[in-house]
Tab-separated table of C-alpha atoms and ligand atoms in Angstrom:
chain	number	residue	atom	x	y	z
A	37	UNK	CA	96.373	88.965	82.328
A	38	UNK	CA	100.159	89.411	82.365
A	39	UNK	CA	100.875	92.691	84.329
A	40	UNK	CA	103.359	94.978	82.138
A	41	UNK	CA	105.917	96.077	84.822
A	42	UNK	CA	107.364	99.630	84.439
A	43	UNK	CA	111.279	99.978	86.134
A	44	UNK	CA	112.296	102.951	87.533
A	45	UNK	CA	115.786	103.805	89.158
A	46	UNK	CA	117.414	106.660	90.850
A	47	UNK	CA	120.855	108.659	89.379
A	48	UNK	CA	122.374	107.859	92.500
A	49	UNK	CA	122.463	103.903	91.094
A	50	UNK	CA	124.618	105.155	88.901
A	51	UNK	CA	127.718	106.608	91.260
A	52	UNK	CA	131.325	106.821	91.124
A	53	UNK	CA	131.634	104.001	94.212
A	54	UNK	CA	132.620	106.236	97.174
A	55	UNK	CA	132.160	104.061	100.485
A	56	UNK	CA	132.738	105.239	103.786
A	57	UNK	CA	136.254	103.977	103.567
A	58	UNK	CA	137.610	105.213	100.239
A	59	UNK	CA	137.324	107.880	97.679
A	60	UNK	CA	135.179	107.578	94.218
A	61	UNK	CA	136.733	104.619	91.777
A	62	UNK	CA	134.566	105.964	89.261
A	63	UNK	CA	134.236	108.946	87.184
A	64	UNK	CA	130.937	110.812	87.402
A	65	UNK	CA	128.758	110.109	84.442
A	66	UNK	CA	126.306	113.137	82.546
A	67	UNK	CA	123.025	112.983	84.059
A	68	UNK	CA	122.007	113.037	80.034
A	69	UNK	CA	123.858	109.213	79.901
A	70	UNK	CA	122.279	108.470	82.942
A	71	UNK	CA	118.856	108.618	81.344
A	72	UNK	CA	120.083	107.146	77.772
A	73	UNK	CA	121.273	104.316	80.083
A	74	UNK	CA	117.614	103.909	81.696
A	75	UNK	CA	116.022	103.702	77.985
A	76	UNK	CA	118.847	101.351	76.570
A	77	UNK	CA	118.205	99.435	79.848
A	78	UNK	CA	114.287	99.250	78.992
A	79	UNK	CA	113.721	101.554	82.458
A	80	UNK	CA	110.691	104.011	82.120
A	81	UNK	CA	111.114	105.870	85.288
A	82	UNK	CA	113.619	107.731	86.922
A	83	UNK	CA	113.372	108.489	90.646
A	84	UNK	CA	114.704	112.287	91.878
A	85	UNK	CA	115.911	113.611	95.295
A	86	UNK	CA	114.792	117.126	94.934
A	87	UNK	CA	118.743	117.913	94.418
A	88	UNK	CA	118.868	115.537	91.491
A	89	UNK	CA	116.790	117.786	89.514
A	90	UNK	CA	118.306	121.278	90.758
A	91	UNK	CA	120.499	122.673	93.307
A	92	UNK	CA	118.897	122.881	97.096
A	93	UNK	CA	119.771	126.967	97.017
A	94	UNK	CA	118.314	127.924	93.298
A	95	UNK	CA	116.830	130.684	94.037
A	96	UNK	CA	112.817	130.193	93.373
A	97	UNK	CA	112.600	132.768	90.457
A	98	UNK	CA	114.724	130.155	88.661
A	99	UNK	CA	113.036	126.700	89.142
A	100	UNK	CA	110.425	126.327	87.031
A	101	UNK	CA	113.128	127.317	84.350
A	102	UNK	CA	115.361	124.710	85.481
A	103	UNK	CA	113.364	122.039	85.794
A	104	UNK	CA	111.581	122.456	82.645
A	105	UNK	CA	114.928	121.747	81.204
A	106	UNK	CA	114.874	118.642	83.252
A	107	UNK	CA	111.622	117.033	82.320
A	108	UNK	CA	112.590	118.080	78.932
A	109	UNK	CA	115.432	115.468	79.105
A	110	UNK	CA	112.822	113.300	80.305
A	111	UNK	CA	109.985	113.458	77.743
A	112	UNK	CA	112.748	113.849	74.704
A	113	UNK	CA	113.103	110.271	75.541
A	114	UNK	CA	109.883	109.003	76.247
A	115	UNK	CA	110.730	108.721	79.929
A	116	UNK	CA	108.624	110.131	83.871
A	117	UNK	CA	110.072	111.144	87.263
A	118	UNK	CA	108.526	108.767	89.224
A	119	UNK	CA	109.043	110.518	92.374
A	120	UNK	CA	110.470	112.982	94.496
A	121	UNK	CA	112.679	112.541	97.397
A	122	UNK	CA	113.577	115.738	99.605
A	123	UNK	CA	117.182	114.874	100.983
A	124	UNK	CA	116.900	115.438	104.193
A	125	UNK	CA	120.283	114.104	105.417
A	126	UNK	CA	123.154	116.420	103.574
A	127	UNK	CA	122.471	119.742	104.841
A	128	UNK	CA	124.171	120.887	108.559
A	129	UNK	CA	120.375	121.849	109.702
A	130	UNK	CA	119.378	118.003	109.357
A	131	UNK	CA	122.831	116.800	111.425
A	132	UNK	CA	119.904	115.562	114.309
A	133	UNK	CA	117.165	115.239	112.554
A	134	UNK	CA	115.285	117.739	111.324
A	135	UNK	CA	112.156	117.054	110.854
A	136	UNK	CA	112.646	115.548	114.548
A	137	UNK	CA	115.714	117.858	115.820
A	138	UNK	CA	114.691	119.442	118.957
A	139	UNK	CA	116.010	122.939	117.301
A	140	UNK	CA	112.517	124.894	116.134
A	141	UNK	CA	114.655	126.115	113.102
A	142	UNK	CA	116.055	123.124	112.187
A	143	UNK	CA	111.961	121.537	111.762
A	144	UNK	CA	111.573	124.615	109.790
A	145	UNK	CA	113.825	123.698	107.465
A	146	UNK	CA	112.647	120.310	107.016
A	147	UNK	CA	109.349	121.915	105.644
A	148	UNK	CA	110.428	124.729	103.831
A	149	UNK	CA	112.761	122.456	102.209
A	150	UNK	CA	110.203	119.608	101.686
A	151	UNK	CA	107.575	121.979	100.476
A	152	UNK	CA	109.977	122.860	97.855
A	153	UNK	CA	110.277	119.360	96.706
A	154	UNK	CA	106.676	119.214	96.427
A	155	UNK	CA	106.825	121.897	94.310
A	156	UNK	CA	109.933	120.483	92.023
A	157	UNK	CA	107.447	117.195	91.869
A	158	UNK	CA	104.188	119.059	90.425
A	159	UNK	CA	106.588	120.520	88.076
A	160	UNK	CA	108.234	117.659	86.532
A	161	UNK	CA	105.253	116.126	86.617
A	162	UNK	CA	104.849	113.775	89.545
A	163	UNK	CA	102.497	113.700	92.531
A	164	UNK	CA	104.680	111.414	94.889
A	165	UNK	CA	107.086	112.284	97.253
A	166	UNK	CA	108.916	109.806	99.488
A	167	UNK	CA	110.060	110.482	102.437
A	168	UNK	CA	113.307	108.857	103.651
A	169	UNK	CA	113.866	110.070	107.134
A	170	UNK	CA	117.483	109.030	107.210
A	171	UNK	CA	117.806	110.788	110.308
A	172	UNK	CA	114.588	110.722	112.009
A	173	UNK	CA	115.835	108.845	114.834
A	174	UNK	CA	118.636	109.249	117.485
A	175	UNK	CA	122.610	108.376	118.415
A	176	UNK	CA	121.801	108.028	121.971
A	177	UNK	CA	117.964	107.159	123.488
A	178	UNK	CA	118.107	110.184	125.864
A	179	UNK	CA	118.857	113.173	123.673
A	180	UNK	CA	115.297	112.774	122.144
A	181	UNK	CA	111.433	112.268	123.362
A	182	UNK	CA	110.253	109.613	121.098
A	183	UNK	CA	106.473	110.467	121.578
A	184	UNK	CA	107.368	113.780	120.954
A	185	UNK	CA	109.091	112.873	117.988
A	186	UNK	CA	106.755	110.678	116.800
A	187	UNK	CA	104.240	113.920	116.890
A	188	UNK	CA	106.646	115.696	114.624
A	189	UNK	CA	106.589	113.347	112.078
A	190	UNK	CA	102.903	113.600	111.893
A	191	UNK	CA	102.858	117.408	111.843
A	192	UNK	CA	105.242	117.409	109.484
A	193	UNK	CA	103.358	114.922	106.838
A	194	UNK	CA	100.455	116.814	107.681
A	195	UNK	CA	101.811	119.944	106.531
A	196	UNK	CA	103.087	118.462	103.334
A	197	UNK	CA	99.591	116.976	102.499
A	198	UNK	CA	98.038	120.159	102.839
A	199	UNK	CA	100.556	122.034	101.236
A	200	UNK	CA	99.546	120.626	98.115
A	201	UNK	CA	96.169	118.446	97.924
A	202	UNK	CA	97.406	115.879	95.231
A	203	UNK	CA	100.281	115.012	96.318
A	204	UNK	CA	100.901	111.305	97.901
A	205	UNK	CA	103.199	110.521	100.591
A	206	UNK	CA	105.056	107.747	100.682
A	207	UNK	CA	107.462	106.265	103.765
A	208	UNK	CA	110.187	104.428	102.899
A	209	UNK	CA	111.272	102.991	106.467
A	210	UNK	CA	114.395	101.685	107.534
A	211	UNK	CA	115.369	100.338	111.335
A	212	UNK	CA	119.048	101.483	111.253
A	213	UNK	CA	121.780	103.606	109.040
A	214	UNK	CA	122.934	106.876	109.450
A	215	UNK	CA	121.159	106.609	113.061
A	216	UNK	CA	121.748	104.139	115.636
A	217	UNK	CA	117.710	103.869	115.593
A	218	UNK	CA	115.427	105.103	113.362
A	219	UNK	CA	112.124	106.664	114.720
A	220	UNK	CA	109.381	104.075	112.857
A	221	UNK	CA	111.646	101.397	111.588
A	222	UNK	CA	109.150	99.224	109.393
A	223	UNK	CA	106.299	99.266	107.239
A	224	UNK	CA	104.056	98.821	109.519
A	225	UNK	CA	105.082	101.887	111.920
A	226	UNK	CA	104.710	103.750	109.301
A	227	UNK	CA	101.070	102.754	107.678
A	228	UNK	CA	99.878	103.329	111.349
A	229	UNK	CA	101.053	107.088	111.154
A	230	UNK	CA	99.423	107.363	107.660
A	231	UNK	CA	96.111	106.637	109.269
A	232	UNK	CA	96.362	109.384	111.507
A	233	UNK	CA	97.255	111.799	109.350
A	234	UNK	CA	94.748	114.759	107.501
A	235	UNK	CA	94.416	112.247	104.634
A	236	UNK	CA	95.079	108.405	105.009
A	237	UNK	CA	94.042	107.972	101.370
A	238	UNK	CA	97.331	109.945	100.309
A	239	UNK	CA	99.431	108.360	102.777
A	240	UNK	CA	101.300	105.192	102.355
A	241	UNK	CA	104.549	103.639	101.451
A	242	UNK	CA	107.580	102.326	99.284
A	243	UNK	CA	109.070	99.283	100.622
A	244	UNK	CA	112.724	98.418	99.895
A	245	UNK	CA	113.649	94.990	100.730
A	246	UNK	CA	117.542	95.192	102.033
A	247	UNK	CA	115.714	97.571	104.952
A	248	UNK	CA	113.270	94.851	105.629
A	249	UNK	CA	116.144	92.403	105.679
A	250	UNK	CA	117.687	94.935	107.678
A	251	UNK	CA	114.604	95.466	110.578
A	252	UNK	CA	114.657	91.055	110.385
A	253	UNK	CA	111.731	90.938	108.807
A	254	UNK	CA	111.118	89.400	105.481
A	255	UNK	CA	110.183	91.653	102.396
A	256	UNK	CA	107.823	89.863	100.574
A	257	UNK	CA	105.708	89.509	104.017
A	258	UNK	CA	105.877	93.416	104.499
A	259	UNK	CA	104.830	93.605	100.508
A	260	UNK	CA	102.320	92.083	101.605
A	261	UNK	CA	101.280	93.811	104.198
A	262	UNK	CA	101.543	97.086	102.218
A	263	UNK	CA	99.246	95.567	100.064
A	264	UNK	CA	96.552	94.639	101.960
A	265	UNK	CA	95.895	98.374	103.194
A	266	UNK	CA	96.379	99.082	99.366
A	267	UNK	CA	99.455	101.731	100.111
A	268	UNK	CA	102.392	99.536	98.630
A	269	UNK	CA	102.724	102.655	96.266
A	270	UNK	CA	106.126	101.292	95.103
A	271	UNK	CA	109.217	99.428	95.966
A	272	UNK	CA	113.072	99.406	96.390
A	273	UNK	CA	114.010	95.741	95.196
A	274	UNK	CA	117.044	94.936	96.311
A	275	UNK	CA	119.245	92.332	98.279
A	276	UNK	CA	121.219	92.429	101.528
A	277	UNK	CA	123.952	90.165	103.170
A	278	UNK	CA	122.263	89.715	106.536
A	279	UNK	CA	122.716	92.345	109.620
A	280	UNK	CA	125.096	94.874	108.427
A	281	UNK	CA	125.254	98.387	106.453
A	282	UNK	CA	122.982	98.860	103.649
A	283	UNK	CA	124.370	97.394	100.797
A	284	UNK	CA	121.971	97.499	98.199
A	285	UNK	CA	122.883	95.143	96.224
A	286	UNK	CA	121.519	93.565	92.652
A	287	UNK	CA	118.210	92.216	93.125
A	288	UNK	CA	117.876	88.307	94.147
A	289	UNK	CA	121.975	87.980	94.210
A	290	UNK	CA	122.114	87.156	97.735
A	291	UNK	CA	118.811	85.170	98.676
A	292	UNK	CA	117.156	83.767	95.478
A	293	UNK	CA	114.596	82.668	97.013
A	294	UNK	CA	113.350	85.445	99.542
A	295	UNK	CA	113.436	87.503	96.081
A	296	UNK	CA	111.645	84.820	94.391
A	297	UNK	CA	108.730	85.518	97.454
A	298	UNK	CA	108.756	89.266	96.216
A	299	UNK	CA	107.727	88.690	92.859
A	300	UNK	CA	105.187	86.055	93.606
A	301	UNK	CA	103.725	88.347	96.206
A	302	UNK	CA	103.422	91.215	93.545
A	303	UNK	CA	102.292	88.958	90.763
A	304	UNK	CA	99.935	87.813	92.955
A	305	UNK	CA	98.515	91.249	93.718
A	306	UNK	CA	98.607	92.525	89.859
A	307	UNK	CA	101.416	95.064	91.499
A	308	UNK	CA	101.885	97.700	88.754
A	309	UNK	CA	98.286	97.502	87.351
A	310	UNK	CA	97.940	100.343	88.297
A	311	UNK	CA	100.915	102.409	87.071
A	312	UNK	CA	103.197	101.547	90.034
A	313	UNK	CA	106.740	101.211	89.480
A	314	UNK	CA	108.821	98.671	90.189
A	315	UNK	CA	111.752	100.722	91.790
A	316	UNK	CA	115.453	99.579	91.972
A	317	UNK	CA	117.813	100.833	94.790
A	318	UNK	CA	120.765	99.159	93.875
A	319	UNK	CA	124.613	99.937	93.995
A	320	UNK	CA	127.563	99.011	91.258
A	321	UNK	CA	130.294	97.213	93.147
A	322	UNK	CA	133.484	99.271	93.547
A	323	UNK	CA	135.384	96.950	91.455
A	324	UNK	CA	133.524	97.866	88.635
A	325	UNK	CA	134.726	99.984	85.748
A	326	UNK	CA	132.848	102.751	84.791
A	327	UNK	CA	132.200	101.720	80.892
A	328	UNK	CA	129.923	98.566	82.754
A	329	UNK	CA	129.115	100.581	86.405
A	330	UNK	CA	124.935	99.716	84.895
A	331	UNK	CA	125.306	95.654	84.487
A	332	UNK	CA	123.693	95.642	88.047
A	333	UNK	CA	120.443	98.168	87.160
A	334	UNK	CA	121.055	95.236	84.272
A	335	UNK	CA	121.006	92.317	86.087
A	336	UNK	CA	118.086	93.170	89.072
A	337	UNK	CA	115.984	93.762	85.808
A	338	UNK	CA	116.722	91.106	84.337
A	339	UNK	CA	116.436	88.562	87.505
A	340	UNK	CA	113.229	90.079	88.605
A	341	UNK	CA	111.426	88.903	84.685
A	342	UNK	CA	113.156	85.758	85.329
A	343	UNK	CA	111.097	85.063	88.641
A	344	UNK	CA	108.172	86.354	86.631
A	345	UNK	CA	108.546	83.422	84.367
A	346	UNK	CA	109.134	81.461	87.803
A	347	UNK	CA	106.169	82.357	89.633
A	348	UNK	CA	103.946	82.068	86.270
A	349	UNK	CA	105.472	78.571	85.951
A	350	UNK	CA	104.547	77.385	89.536
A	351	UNK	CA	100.769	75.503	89.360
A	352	UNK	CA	98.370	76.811	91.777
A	353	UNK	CA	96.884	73.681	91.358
A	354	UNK	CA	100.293	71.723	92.529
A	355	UNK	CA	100.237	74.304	95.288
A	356	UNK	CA	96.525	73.934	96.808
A	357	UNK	CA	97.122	69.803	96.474
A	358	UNK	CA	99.953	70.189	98.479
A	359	UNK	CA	99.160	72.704	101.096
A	360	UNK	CA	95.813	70.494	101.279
A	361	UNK	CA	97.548	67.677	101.956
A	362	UNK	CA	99.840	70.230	104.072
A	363	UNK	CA	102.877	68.519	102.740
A	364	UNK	CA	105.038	71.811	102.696
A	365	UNK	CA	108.326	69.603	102.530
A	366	UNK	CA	106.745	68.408	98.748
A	367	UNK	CA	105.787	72.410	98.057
A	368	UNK	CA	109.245	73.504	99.037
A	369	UNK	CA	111.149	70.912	96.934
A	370	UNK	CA	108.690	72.080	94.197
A	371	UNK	CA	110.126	75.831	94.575
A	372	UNK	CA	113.378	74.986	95.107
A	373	UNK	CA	113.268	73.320	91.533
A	374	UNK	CA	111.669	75.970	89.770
A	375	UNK	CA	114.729	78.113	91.424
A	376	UNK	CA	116.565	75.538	90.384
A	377	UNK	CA	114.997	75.156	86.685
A	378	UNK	CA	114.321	72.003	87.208
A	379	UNK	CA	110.521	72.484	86.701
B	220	3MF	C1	118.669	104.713	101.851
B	220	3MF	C2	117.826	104.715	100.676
B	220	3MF	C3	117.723	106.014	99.941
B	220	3MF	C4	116.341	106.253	99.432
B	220	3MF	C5	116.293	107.478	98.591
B	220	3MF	C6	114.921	107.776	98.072
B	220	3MF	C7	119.714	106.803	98.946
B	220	3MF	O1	118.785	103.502	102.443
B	220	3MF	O2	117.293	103.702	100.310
B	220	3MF	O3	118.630	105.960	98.852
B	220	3MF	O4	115.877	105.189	98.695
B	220	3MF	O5	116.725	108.524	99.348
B	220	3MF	O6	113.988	107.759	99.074
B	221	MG	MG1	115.855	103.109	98.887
């Protein structure tokens, strides 16, 4: 049976193209367009930092207010948060760290903050938060113990679980970017913490595939992975330009076929059967004008059903003759010509 795939993206796909060495190209567009561009787009999900659906200093008398008005927007037109993200990366208390900054206050924060996310999530109607920890990591190897901090991050989803005993957790890992080195870079550092956590069955992960890229390892291997201990609980899809800053770029743009591998590892598995989203985390080139700043939310959309039709077009039969036989230069001249259409 065909799996129905559900898309999901973040507001911050939509931006006004700041990079590190310029100032926005872009105007900023209504949060309201933002999700009239996800239905026009055919997206049912949109993905929140906690600061995408209010300010980090509302005071708490006034959220449930304020984001009632949010998931208002939301249901008016038919569409779910699909998770929540506490940033963790903006605020001076999370400069080195927080969650592990060697200042007591500073891991405070993290939670207080974090709880409050969780919070934002049950109220707009989500139990999964992602954590990010952009800056779980360090600038220089000495200035941190990395058992220590690998303790923290435990405590820390520990707390969160109990906080609230519904909620999921999910790690989205990345080696590299803001730190020099990220405390547990991949997947797989992660799904080893979520077994040692208060609740393994609410712990697991979203994979993005640029950080994969990023760590050298390939995506739809870590997909994989995820999948096999049943915690690929979503995804990032993506594409990156080898060993250099994020770049988050339309999905299967760069490498075709390591995006083609993606989608046959999540067709595979029946990915989404279950609800799960297939998440985008992609950014609008800076030479884009803002009336067409969505053609890439556009595009990853549309390039992911088009390796659908790929993967559905590729004959297991063909596949088991030829691995059989183990004639993999015959199976990869068959793949390269369904990439190719030639099949
Ligand atoms: C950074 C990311 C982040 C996360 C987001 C939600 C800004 O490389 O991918 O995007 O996806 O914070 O977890
Ligand atoms: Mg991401």
């Amino acid at each position: 049976m065909a799996t129905q795939y559900r898309f999901s993206f973040g507001p911050w796909n939509l931006h006004e193209g700041a990079d590190p060495f310029g100032p926005t190209v872009r105007p900023t567009r209504e949060f309201a367009e933002k999700l009239d561009i996800a239905v026009r787009l055919g997206f049912q999900g949109i993905q929140f930092h906690d600061d995408d659906v209010i300010p980090a200093d509302l005071p708490a008398a006034q959220m449930e207010k304020a984001v009632g008005e949010v998931k208002r927007m939301l249901d008016d037109r038919g569409l779910v948060a699909e998770f929540i993200a506490p940033r963790l990366w903006e605020d001076p208390r999370t400069v080195d760290g927080p969650v592990t900054s060697n200042c007591a206050a500073e891991r405070r924060y993290a939670l207080d903050r974090s709880r409050r996310a969780v919070d934002i999530a049950r109220m707009i109607g989500t139990r999964d938060i992602v954590w990010w920890p952009a800056r779980e990591g360090t600038y220089i190897r000495e200035c941190k113990s990395a058992q220590q901090s690998f303790s923290y991050m435990l405590d820390y989803a520990n707390a969160l679980l109990e906080y609230d005993r519904d909620i999921r957790i999910l790690g989205e890992m990345k080696p590299n970017e803001p730190m020099d080195l990220m405390y547990l870079p991949t997947t797989g550092h992660f799904l080893a913490l979520c077994y040692r956590t208060v609740d393994p069955a609410r712990s697991g992960v979203l994979i993005e595939s640029a950080h994969c890229v990023l760590a050298g390892l390939d995506p739809s291997d870590e997909m994989a992975y995820a999948l096999w201990h049943n915690k690929l609980w979503s995804v990032h899809l993506n594409d990156q330009n080898g060993l250099k800053y994020d770049q988050d770029k339309a999905f299967g743009t760069v490498d075709l076929r390591r995006a083609f591998n993606q989608v046959y590892v999540l067709e595979q598995a029946g990915y989404g059967a279950d609800g799960a989203f297939v998440g985008l985390d992609v950014k609008a080139m800076r030479t884009q004008p803002f009336e067409v700043a969505w053609r890439h939310l556009e595009n990853s959309r549309e390039i992911f059903f088009q390796l659908v039709e790929v993967a559905r077009k590729v004959d297991p039969q063909e596949v088991r003759e030829l691995t059989d036989a183990r004639d993999y230069e015959a199976l990869e001249l068959l793949i390269v010509k369904h990439l190719m259409g030639l099949r």
